[in-house]
PDB file of C-alpha atoms in Angstrom:
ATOM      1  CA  UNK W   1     118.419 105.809 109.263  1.00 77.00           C
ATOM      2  CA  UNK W   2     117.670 103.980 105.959  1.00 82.00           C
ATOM      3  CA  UNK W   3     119.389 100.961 104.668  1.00 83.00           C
ATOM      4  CA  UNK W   4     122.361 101.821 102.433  1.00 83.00           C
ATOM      5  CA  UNK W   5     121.115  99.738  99.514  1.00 84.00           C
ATOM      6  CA  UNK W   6     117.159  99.324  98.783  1.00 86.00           C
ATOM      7  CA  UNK W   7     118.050  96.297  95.893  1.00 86.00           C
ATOM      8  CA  UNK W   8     116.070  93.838  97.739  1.00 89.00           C
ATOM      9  CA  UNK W   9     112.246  92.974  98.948  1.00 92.00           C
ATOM     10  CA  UNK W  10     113.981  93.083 102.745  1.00 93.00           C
ATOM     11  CA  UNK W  11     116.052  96.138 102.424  1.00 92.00           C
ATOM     12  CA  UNK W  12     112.673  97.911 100.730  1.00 93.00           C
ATOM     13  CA  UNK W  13     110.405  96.625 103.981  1.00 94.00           C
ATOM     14  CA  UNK W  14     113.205  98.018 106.234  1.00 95.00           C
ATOM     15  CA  UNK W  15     112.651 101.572 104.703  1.00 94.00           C
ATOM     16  CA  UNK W  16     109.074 101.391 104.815  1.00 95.00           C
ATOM     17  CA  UNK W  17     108.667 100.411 108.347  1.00 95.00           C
ATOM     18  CA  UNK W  18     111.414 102.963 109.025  1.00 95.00           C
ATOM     19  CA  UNK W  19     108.901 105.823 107.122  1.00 95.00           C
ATOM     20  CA  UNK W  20     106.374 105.102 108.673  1.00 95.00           C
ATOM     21  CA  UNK W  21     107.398 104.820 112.539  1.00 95.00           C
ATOM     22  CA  UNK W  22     109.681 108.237 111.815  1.00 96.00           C
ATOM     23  CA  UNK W  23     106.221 109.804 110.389  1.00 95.00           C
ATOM     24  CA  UNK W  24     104.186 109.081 113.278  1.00 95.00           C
ATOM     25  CA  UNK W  25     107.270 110.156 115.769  1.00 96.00           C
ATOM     26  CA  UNK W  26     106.972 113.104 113.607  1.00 94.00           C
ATOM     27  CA  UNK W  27     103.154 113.791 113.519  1.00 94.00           C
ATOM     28  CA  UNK W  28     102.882 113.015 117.937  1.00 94.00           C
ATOM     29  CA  UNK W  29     106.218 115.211 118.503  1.00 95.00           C
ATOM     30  CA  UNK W  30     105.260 118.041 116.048  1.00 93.00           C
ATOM     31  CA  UNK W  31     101.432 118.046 117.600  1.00 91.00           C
ATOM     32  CA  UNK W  32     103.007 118.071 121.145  1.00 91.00           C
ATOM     33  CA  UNK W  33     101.587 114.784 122.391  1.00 91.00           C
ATOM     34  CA  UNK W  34     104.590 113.285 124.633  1.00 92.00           C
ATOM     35  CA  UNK W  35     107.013 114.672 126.561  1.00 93.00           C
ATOM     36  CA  UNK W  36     110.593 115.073 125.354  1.00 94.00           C
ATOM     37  CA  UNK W  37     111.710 111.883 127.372  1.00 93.00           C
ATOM     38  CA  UNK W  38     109.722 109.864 125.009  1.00 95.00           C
ATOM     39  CA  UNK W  39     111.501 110.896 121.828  1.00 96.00           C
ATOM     40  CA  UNK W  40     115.546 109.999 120.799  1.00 95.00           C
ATOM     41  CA  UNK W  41     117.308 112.137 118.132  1.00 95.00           C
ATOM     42  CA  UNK W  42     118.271 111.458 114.835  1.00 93.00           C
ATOM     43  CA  UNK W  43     119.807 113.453 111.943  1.00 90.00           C
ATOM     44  CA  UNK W  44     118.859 113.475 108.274  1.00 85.00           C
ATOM     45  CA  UNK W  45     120.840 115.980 106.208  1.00 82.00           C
ATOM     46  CA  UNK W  46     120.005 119.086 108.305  1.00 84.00           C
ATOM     47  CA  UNK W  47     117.056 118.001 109.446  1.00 86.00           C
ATOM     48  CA  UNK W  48     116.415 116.954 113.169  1.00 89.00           C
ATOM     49  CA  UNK W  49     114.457 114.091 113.654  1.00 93.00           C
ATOM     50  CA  UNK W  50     112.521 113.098 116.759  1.00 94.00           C
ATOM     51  CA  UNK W  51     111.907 109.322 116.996  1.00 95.00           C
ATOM     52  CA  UNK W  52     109.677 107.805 119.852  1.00 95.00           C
ATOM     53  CA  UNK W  53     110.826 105.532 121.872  1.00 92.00           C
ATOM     54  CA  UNK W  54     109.754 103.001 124.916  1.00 89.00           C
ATOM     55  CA  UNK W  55     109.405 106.016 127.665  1.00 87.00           C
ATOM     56  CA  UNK W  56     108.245 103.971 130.329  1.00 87.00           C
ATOM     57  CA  UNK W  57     107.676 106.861 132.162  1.00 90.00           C
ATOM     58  CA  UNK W  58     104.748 107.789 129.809  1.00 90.00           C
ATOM     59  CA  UNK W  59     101.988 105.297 128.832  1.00 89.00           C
ATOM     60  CA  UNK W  60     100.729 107.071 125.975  1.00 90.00           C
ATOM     61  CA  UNK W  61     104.227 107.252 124.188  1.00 92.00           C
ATOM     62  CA  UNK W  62     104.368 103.211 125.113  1.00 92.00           C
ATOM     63  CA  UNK W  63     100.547 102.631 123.858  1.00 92.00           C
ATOM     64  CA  UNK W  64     101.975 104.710 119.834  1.00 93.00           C
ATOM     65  CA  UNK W  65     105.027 102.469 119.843  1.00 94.00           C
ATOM     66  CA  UNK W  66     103.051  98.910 120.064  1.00 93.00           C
ATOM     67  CA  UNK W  67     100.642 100.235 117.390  1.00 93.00           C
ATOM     68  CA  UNK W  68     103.693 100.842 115.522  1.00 94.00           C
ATOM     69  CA  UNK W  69     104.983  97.496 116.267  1.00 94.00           C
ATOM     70  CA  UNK W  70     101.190  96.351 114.983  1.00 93.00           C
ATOM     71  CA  UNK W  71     101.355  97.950 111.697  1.00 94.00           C
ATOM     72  CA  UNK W  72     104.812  96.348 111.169  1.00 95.00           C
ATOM     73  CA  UNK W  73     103.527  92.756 111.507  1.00 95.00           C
ATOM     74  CA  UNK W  74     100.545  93.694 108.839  1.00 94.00           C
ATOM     75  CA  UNK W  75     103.349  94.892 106.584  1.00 94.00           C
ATOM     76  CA  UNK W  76     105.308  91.853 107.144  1.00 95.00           C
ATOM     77  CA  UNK W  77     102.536  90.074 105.715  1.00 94.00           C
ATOM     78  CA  UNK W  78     101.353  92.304 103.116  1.00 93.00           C
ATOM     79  CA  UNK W  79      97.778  93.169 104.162  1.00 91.00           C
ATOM     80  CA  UNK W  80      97.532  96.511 105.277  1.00 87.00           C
ATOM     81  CA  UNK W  81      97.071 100.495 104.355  1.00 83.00           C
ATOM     82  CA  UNK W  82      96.964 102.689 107.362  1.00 82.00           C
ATOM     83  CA  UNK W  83      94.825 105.232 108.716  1.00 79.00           C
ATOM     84  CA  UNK W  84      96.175 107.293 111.844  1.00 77.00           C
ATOM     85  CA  UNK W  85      93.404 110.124 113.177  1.00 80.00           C
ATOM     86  CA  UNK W  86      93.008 112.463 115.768  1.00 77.00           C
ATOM     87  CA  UNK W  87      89.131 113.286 116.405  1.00 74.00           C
ATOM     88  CA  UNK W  88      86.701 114.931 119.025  1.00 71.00           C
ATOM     89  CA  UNK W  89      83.425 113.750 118.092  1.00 72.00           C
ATOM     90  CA  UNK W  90      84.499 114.152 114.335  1.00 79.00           C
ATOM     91  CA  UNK W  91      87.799 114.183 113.181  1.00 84.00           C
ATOM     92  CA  UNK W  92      90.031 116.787 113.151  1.00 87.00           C
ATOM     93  CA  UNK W  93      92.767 115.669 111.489  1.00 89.00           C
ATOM     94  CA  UNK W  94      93.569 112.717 109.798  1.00 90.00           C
ATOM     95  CA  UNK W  95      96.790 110.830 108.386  1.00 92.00           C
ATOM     96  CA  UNK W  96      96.585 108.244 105.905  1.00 91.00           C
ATOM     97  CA  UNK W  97      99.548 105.997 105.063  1.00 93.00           C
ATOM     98  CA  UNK W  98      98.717 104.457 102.183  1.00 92.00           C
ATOM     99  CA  UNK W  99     100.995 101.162 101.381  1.00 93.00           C
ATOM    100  CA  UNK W 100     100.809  99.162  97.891  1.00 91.00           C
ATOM    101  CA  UNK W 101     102.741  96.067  97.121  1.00 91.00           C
ATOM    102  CA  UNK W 102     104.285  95.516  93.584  1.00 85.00           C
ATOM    103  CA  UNK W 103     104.826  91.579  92.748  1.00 74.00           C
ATOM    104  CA  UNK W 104     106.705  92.141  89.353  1.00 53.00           C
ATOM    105  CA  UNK W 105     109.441  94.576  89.602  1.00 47.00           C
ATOM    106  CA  UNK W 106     109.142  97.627  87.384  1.00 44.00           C
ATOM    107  CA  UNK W 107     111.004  98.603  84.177  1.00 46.00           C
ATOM    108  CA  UNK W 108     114.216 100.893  84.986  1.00 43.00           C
ATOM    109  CA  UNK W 109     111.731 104.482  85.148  1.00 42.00           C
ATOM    110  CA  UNK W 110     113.186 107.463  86.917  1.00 43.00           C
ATOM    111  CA  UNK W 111     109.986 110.447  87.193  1.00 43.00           C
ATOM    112  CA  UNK W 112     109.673 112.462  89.041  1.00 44.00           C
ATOM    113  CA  UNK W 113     107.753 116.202  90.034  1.00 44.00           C
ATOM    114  CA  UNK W 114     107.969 118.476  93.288  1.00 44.00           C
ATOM    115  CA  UNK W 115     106.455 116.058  95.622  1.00 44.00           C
ATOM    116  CA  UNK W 116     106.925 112.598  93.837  1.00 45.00           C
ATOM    117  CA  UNK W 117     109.619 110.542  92.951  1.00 43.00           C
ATOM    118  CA  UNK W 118     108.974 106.590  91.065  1.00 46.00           C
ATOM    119  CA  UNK W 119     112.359 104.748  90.707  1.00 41.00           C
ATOM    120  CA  UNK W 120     113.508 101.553  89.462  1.00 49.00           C
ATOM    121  CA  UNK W 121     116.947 100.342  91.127  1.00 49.00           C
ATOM    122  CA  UNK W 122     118.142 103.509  92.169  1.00 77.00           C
ATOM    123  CA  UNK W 123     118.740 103.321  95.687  1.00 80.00           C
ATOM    124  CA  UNK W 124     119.829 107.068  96.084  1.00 84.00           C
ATOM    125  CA  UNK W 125     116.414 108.320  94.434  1.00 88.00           C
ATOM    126  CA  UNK W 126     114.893 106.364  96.701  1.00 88.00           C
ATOM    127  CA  UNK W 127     116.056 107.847  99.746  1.00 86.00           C
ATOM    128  CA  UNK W 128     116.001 110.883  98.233  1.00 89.00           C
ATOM    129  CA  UNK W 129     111.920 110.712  98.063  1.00 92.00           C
ATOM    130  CA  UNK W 130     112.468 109.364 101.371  1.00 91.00           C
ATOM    131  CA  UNK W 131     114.110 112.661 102.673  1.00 91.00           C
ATOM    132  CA  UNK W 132     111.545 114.921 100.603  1.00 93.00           C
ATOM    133  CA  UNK W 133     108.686 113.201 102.311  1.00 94.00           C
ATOM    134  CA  UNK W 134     110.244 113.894 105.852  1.00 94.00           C
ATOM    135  CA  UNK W 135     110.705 117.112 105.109  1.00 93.00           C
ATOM    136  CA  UNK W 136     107.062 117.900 103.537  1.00 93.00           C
ATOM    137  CA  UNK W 137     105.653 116.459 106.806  1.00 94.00           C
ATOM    138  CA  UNK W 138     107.931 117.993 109.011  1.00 92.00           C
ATOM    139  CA  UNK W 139     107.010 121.667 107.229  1.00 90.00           C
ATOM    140  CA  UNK W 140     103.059 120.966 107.509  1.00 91.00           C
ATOM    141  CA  UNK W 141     103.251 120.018 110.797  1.00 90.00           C
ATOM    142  CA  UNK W 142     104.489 123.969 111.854  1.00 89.00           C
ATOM    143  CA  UNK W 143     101.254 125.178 109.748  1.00 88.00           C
ATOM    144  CA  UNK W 144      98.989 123.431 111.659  1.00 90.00           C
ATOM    145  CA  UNK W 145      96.984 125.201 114.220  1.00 87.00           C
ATOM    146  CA  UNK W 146      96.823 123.385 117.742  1.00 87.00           C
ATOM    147  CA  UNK W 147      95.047 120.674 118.651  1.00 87.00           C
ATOM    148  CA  UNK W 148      91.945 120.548 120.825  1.00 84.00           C
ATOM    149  CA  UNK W 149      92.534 119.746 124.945  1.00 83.00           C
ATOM    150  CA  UNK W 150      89.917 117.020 124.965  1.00 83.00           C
ATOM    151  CA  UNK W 151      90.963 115.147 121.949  1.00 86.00           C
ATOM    152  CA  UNK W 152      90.958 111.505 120.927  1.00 87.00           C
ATOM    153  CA  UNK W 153      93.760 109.284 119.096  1.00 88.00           C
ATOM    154  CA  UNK W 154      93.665 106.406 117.231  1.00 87.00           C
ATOM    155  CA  UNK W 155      95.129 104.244 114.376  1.00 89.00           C
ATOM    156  CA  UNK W 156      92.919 102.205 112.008  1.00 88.00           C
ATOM    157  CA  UNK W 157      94.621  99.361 109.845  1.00 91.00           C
ATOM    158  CA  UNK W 158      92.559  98.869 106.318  1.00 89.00           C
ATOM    159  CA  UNK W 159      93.118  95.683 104.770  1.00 90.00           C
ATOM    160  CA  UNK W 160      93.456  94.268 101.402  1.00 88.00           C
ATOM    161  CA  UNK W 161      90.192  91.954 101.210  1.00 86.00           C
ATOM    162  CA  UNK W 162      91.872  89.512  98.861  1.00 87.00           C
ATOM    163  CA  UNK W 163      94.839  88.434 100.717  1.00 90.00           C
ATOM    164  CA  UNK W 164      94.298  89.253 104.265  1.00 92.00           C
ATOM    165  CA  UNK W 165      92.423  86.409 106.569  1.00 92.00           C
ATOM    166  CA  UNK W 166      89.418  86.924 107.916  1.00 89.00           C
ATOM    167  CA  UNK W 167      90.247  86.063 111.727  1.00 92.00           C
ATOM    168  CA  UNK W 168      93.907  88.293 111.320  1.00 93.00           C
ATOM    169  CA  UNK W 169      94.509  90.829 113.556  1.00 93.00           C
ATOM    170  CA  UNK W 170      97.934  92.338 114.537  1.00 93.00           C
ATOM    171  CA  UNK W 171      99.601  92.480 117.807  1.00 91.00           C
ATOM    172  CA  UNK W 172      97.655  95.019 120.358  1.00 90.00           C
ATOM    173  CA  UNK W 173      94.671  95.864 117.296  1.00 92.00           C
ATOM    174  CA  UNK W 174      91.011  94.035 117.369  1.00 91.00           C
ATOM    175  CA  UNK W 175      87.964  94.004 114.962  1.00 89.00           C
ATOM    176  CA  UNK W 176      86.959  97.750 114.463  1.00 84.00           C
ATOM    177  CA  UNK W 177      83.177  97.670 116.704  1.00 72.00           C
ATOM    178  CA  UNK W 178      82.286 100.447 114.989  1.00 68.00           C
ATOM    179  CA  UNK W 179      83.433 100.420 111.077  1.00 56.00           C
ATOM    180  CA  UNK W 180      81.067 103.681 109.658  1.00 61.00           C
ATOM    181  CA  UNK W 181      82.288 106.497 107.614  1.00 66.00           C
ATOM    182  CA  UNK W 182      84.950 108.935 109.756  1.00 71.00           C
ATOM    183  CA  UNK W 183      82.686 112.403 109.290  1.00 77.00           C
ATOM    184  CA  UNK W 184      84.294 115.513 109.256  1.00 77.00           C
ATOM    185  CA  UNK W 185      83.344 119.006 110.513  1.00 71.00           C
ATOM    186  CA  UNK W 186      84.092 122.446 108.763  1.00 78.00           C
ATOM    187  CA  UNK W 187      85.824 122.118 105.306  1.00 84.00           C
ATOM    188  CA  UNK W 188      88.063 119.326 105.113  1.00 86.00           C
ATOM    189  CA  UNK W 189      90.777 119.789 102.750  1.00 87.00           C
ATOM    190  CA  UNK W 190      93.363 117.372 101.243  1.00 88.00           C
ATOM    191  CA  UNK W 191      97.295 117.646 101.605  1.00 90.00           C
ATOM    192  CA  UNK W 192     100.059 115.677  99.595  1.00 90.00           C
ATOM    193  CA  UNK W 193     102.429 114.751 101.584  1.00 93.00           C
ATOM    194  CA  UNK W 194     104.358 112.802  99.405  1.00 93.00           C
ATOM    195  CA  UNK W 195     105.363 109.379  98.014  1.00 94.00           C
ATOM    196  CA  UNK W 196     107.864 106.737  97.867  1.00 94.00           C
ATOM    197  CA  UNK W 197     108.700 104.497  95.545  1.00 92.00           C
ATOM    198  CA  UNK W 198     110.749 100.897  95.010  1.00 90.00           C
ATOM    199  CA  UNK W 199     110.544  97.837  93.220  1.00 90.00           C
ATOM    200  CA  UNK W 200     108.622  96.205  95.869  1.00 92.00           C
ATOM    201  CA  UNK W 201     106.267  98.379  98.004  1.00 93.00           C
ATOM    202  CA  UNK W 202     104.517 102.195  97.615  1.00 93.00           C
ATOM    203  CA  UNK W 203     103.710 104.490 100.185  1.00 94.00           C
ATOM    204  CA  UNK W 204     101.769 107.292 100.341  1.00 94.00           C
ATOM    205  CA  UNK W 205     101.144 109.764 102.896  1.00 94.00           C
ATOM    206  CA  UNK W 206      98.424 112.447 102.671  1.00 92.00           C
ATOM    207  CA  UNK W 207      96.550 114.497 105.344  1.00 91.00           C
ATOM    208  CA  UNK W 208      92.950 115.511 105.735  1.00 89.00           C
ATOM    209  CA  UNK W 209      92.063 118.717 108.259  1.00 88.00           C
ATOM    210  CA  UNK W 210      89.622 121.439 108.476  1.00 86.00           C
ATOM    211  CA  UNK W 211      91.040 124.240 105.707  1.00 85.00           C
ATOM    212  CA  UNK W 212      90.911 127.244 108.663  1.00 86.00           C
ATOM    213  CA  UNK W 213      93.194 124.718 111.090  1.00 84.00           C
ATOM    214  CA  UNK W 214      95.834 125.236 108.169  1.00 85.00           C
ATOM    215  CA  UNK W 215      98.058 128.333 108.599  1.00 76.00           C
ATOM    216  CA  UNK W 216      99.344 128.511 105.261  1.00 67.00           C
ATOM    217  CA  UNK W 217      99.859 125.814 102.767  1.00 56.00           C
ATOM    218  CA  UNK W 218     102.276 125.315  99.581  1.00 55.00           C
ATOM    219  CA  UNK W 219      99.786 125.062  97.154  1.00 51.00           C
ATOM    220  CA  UNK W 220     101.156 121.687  95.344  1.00 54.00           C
ATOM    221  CA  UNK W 221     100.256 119.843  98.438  1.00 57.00           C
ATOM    222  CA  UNK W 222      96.499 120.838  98.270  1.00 57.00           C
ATOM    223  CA  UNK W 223      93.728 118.468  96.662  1.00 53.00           C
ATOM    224  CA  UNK W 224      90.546 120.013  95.532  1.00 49.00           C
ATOM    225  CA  UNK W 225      87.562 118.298  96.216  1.00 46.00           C
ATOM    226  CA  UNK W 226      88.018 117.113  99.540  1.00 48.00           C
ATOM    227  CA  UNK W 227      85.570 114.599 101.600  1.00 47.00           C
ATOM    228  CA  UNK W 228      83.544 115.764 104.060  1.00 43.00           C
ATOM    229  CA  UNK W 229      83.500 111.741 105.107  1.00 46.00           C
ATOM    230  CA  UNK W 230      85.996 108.729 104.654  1.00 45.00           C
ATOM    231  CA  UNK W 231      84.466 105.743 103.389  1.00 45.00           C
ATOM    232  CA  UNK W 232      86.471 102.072 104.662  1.00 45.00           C
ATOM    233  CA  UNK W 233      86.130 100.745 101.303  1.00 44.00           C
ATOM    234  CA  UNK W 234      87.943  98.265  99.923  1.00 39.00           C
ATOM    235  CA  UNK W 235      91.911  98.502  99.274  1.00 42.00           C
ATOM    236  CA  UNK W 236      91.756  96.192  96.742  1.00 42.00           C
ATOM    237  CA  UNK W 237      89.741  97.715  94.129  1.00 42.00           C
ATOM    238  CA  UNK W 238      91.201 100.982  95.107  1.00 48.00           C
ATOM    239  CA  UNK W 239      94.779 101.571  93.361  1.00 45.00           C
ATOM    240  CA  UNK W 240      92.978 100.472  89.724  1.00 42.00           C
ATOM    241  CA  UNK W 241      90.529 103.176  90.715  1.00 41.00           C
ATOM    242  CA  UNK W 242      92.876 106.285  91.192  1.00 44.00           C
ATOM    243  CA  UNK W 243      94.686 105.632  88.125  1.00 39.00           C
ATOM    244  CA  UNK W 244      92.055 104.547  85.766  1.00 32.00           C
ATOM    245  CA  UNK W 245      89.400 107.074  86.913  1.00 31.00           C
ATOM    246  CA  UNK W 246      88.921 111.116  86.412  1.00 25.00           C
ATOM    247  CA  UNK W 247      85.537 110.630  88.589  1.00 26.00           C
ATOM    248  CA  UNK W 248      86.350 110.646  92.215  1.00 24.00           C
ATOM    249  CA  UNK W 249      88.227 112.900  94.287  1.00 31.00           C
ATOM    250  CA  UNK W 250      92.182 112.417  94.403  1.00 31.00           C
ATOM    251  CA  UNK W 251      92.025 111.644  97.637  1.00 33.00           C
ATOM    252  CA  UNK W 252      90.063 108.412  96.803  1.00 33.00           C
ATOM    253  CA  UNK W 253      87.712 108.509  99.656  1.00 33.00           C
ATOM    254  CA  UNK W 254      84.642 110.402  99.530  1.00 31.00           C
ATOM    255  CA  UNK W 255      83.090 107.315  97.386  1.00 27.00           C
ATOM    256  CA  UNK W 256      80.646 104.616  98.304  1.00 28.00           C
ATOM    257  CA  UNK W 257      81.634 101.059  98.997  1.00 28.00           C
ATOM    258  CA  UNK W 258      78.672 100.089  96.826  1.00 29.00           C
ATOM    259  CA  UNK W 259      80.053 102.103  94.184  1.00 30.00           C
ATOM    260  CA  UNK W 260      83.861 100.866  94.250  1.00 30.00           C
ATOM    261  CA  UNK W 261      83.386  97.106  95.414  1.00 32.00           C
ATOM    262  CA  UNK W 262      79.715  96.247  95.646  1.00 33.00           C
ATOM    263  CA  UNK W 263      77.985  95.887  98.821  1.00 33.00           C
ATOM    264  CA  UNK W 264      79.290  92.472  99.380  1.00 37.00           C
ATOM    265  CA  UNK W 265      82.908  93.709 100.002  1.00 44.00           C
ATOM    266  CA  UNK W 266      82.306  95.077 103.428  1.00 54.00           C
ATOM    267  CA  UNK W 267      85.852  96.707 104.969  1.00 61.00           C
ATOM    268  CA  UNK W 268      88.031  94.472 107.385  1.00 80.00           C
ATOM    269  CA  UNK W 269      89.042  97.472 109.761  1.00 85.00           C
ATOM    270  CA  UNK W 270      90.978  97.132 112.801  1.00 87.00           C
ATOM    271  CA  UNK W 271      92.120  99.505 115.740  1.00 86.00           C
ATOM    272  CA  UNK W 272      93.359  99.223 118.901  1.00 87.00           C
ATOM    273  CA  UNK W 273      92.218 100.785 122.213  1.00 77.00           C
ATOM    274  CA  UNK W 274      91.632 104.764 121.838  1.00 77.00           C
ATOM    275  CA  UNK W 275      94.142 106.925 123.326  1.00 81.00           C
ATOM    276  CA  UNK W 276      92.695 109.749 125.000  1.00 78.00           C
ATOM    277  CA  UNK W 277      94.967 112.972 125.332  1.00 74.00           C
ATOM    278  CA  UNK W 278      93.646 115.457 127.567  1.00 61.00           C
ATOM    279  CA  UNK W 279      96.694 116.176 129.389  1.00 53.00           C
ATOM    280  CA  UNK W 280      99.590 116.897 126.814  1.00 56.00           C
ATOM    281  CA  UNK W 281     103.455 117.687 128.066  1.00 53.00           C
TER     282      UNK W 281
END
C-alpha cells in the first residue's frame, strides 16, 4: 500500500497521493455513498481497507475517482491544499486535507504525541503516522451520525497564491463561480485527524461537523473554538500563521482574508461539477 522506502521526493509524493485517495475511499465507503462494486480491498495491519475504484456501473463512484485523479496533478505540481465537503444548503460536514511542501529537508527529529508523528529519514515512522491516521479516520467515521437523503458533494482545491498560475486548473476542476465563506449550521466543532510527516511534503487531515452529528469523540481529536464559517484565504500566509500565532482558532479558518493576506490576495478556488447524492446504495 505504501512504498517500502520514503528516502526520496518521488517515493514521499507516492505516499501522499496514496493518503489521500485511501482517505476519501474511506470517508464515501464509511458514509455509505457507493455501492460495494465500487470499492476493492486492501489490508493494513488488521485493518480492512476499502479503496474506490472505476465502477463503471456507478457514475458517482467514477465522478470521486477523476477528482482524485485532479488533486493528484495539483500535487504533482505543488499548488494545492484540499477541501472535500458534504453540504445541504450549509455544510454538514467537512474534510480538509491540508498539504505543505518542505524545500530544505529537515534535521534528523523524531516527535511525536497520540495523534502526530514529525520524522526525518525514518521510513518506518513514517508509515507508522501513515497507519495511525487511517485508523483515526476509520474510528470517526463509525461516530458519525448519518448523512442527510438530499445531500450535496463536492471537493474544493485551495491554492498556494505564490506558485500556482493564474489560468491553472486540474483535470475535470474549473474556477470556483461562487468563492464565499462555506457557513455552517448548529455548532461546528473541530476534529484532529492526524498528520504525516517526511522530508518533502505535510499532510494534514482534520474534520469540521455539527457537535450533536458526533456520537462520541476521543477527546484529543477535538479543537475548541470551532468556525461557524470557513474563510478561502490564502495558503500561503497560512502555515507561518498557525505556528507563529496564539490568536486564531487551531483550525486556522474562522479568520478574515483581510486579516491574514490583505484584501488584495483574493483565494484561487477550484471545484468540479457538484455531485448530488440523493439515492445512496
Amino acid at each position: 500500500l505504501f512504498p517500502e522506502n520514503i528516502t526520496t521526493e518521488q517515493q514521499s509524493l507516492v505516499l501522499v497521493k496514496r493518503l489521500l485517495a485511501v482517505s476519501v475511499s474511506c470517508i464515501t465507503y464509511m458514509r455509505g455513498l457507493f455501492p460495494e462494486s465500487s470499492y476493492g480491498t486492501r489490508y493494513l495491519d488488521d485493518l480492512c481497507l476499502k479503496i474506490l475504484r472505476e465502477d463503471k456501473s456507478c457514475l458517482g463512484s467514477l465522478q470521486i475517482v477523476k477528482w482524485i485523479q485532479g488533486c493528484f496533478d495539483a500535487l504533482e505540481k505543488q499548488y494545492v491544499s484540499v477541501f472535500f465537503t458534504f453540504f445541504n444548503g450549509t455544510v454538514t460536514e467537512l474534510y480538509q486535507f491540508k498539504f505543505k511542501y518542505k524545500k530544505k529537508v529537515p534535521q534528523m527529529d523524531i516527535s511525536s504525541n497520540h495523534r502526530e508523528f514529525v520524522t526525518g529519514l525514518c521510513s518506518e515512522d513514517v508509515k507508522q503516522a501513515s497507519r495511525l491516521l487511517l485508523r483515526t479516520l476509520y474510528l470517526l467515521m463509525q461516530d458519525l451520525g448519518p448523512l442527510p437523503n438530499d445531500i450535496t458533494l463536492t471537493m474544493k482545491l485551495l491554492y498556494y497564491n505564490d506558485v500556482t498560475p493564474k489560468d491553472y486548473q486540474p483535470p475535470g476542476f474549473k474556477e470556483d463561480g461562487s468563492p464565499g465563506d462555506l457557513l455552517f449550521s448548529g455548532d461546528p466543532v473541530n476534529l484532529r485527524v492526524g498528520s504525516v510527516s517526511t522530508d518533502f511534503h505535510l499532510m494534514k487531515v482534520r474534520v469540521t461537523t455539527d457537535k450533536k452529528r458526533v456520537r462520541k469523540a476521543d477527546s484529543n481529536l477535538i479543537q475548541k473554538n470551532g468556525p461557524t464559517e470557513i474563510s478561502h484565504q490564502g495558503l500561503d500566509c497560512e502555515e507561518e500563521e498557525e505556528e507563529e500565532s496564539t490568536k486564531i482558532n487551531l483550525l486556522n479558518l474562522a479568520f478574515s482574508q483581510e486579516e491574514v493576506i490583505g484584501p488584495e490576495k483574493k483565494r484561487k478556488v477550484s471545484e468540479p461539477e457538484k455531485l448530488p447524492l440523493n439515492s445512496r446504495k
